[in-house]
């Protein structure tokens, strides 16, 4: 019996590596120490496409600290920024640039 061409094996090989990468990754809800977080962020910054795992799932989550934003800019700044982005305070995930 003939063995499959090397190019025919590539998708299977890619799938195998994708599964291994996901299974060995930090899972949602896992508590991490700050040095571990820094290492992960540092490694993500070296990737060409750090936004998704090999299966297409998101690898990053945008967080917004409303208390810190209010302390830096005041509640009025957040309200105007949220309105400009079509969001409310409850929606979260709004990105506002500091002027």
CSV table of C-alpha atoms in Angstrom, one decimal:
chain,number,residue,atom,x,y,z
A,1,UNK,CA,0.0,0.0,0.0
A,2,UNK,CA,1.2,3.5,-0.8
A,3,UNK,CA,1.7,5.9,1.9
A,4,UNK,CA,0.0,9.3,1.6
A,5,UNK,CA,1.9,12.1,0.1
A,6,UNK,CA,3.7,14.4,2.6
A,7,UNK,CA,1.3,17.3,1.8
A,8,UNK,CA,-1.7,15.1,2.6
A,9,UNK,CA,-0.2,14.5,6.1
A,10,UNK,CA,0.2,18.1,6.9
A,11,UNK,CA,-3.4,18.9,7.9
A,12,UNK,CA,-3.4,15.9,10.3
A,13,UNK,CA,0.0,17.0,11.7
A,14,UNK,CA,-1.2,20.5,12.2
A,15,UNK,CA,-4.4,19.3,14.0
A,16,UNK,CA,-2.3,17.1,16.3
A,17,UNK,CA,-0.1,20.1,17.2
A,18,UNK,CA,-3.1,22.3,17.7
A,19,UNK,CA,-4.7,19.8,20.1
A,20,UNK,CA,-1.5,19.5,22.1
A,21,UNK,CA,-1.1,23.2,22.3
A,22,UNK,CA,-4.6,23.7,23.6
A,23,UNK,CA,-4.5,20.9,26.1
A,24,UNK,CA,-1.2,22.2,27.6
A,25,UNK,CA,-2.4,25.8,27.7
A,26,UNK,CA,-3.5,27.6,30.8
A,27,UNK,CA,-7.2,27.0,31.2
A,28,UNK,CA,-9.9,29.5,32.0
A,29,UNK,CA,-10.2,30.1,35.7
A,30,UNK,CA,-6.7,29.0,36.6
A,31,UNK,CA,-5.2,31.2,39.2
A,32,UNK,CA,-1.8,32.6,38.2
A,33,UNK,CA,0.9,34.5,40.0
A,34,UNK,CA,2.1,37.8,38.5
A,35,UNK,CA,5.4,36.3,37.2
A,36,UNK,CA,3.5,33.7,35.3
A,37,UNK,CA,1.2,36.3,33.8
A,38,UNK,CA,4.2,38.4,32.7
A,39,UNK,CA,5.8,35.3,31.1
A,40,UNK,CA,2.6,34.5,29.2
A,41,UNK,CA,2.1,38.1,28.0
A,42,UNK,CA,5.8,38.3,27.0
A,43,UNK,CA,5.5,35.2,25.0
A,44,UNK,CA,2.2,36.3,23.4
A,45,UNK,CA,3.9,39.5,22.3
A,46,UNK,CA,6.3,37.5,20.3
A,47,UNK,CA,3.6,35.8,18.2
A,48,UNK,CA,2.5,37.0,14.8
A,49,UNK,CA,-1.2,36.3,15.6
A,50,UNK,CA,-1.7,36.0,19.4
A,51,UNK,CA,-5.4,36.6,19.2
A,52,UNK,CA,-6.6,33.0,18.7
A,53,UNK,CA,-5.6,29.5,19.6
A,54,UNK,CA,-4.9,27.1,16.7
A,55,UNK,CA,-8.6,26.1,16.8
A,56,UNK,CA,-9.8,29.7,16.5
A,57,UNK,CA,-10.8,30.3,20.0
A,58,UNK,CA,-9.9,33.7,21.5
A,59,UNK,CA,-6.7,33.8,23.7
A,60,UNK,CA,-7.2,37.3,25.1
A,61,UNK,CA,-9.9,39.1,27.0
A,62,UNK,CA,-10.2,42.8,27.2
A,63,UNK,CA,-10.7,44.1,30.7
A,64,UNK,CA,-11.8,47.5,31.9
A,65,UNK,CA,-11.3,48.7,35.4
A,66,UNK,CA,-14.1,51.2,35.8
A,67,UNK,CA,-12.9,52.4,39.2
A,68,UNK,CA,-9.4,53.2,37.9
A,69,UNK,CA,-10.9,54.9,34.8
A,70,UNK,CA,-13.2,57.0,37.0
A,71,UNK,CA,-10.2,58.0,39.2
A,72,UNK,CA,-8.1,58.9,36.2
A,73,UNK,CA,-10.7,60.8,34.2
A,74,UNK,CA,-13.8,61.2,36.3
A,75,UNK,CA,-17.2,59.6,35.6
A,76,UNK,CA,-18.1,62.1,33.0
A,77,UNK,CA,-15.2,61.0,30.7
A,78,UNK,CA,-16.3,57.4,30.8
A,79,UNK,CA,-19.9,58.3,30.1
A,80,UNK,CA,-18.9,60.4,27.0
A,81,UNK,CA,-16.5,57.7,25.8
A,82,UNK,CA,-19.1,54.9,26.2
A,83,UNK,CA,-21.7,56.9,24.4
A,84,UNK,CA,-19.2,57.6,21.6
A,85,UNK,CA,-18.6,53.9,21.3
A,86,UNK,CA,-22.3,52.9,21.5
A,87,UNK,CA,-21.8,51.2,24.9
A,88,UNK,CA,-23.0,51.7,28.5
A,89,UNK,CA,-21.1,51.4,31.7
A,90,UNK,CA,-22.5,47.9,32.2
A,91,UNK,CA,-21.4,46.7,28.8
A,92,UNK,CA,-17.7,46.9,29.6
A,93,UNK,CA,-14.9,46.3,27.1
A,94,UNK,CA,-15.0,49.9,25.8
A,95,UNK,CA,-11.6,51.3,24.8
A,96,UNK,CA,-11.1,55.0,25.5
A,97,UNK,CA,-7.9,56.7,24.6
A,98,UNK,CA,-6.4,59.2,27.0
A,99,UNK,CA,-6.2,62.7,25.4
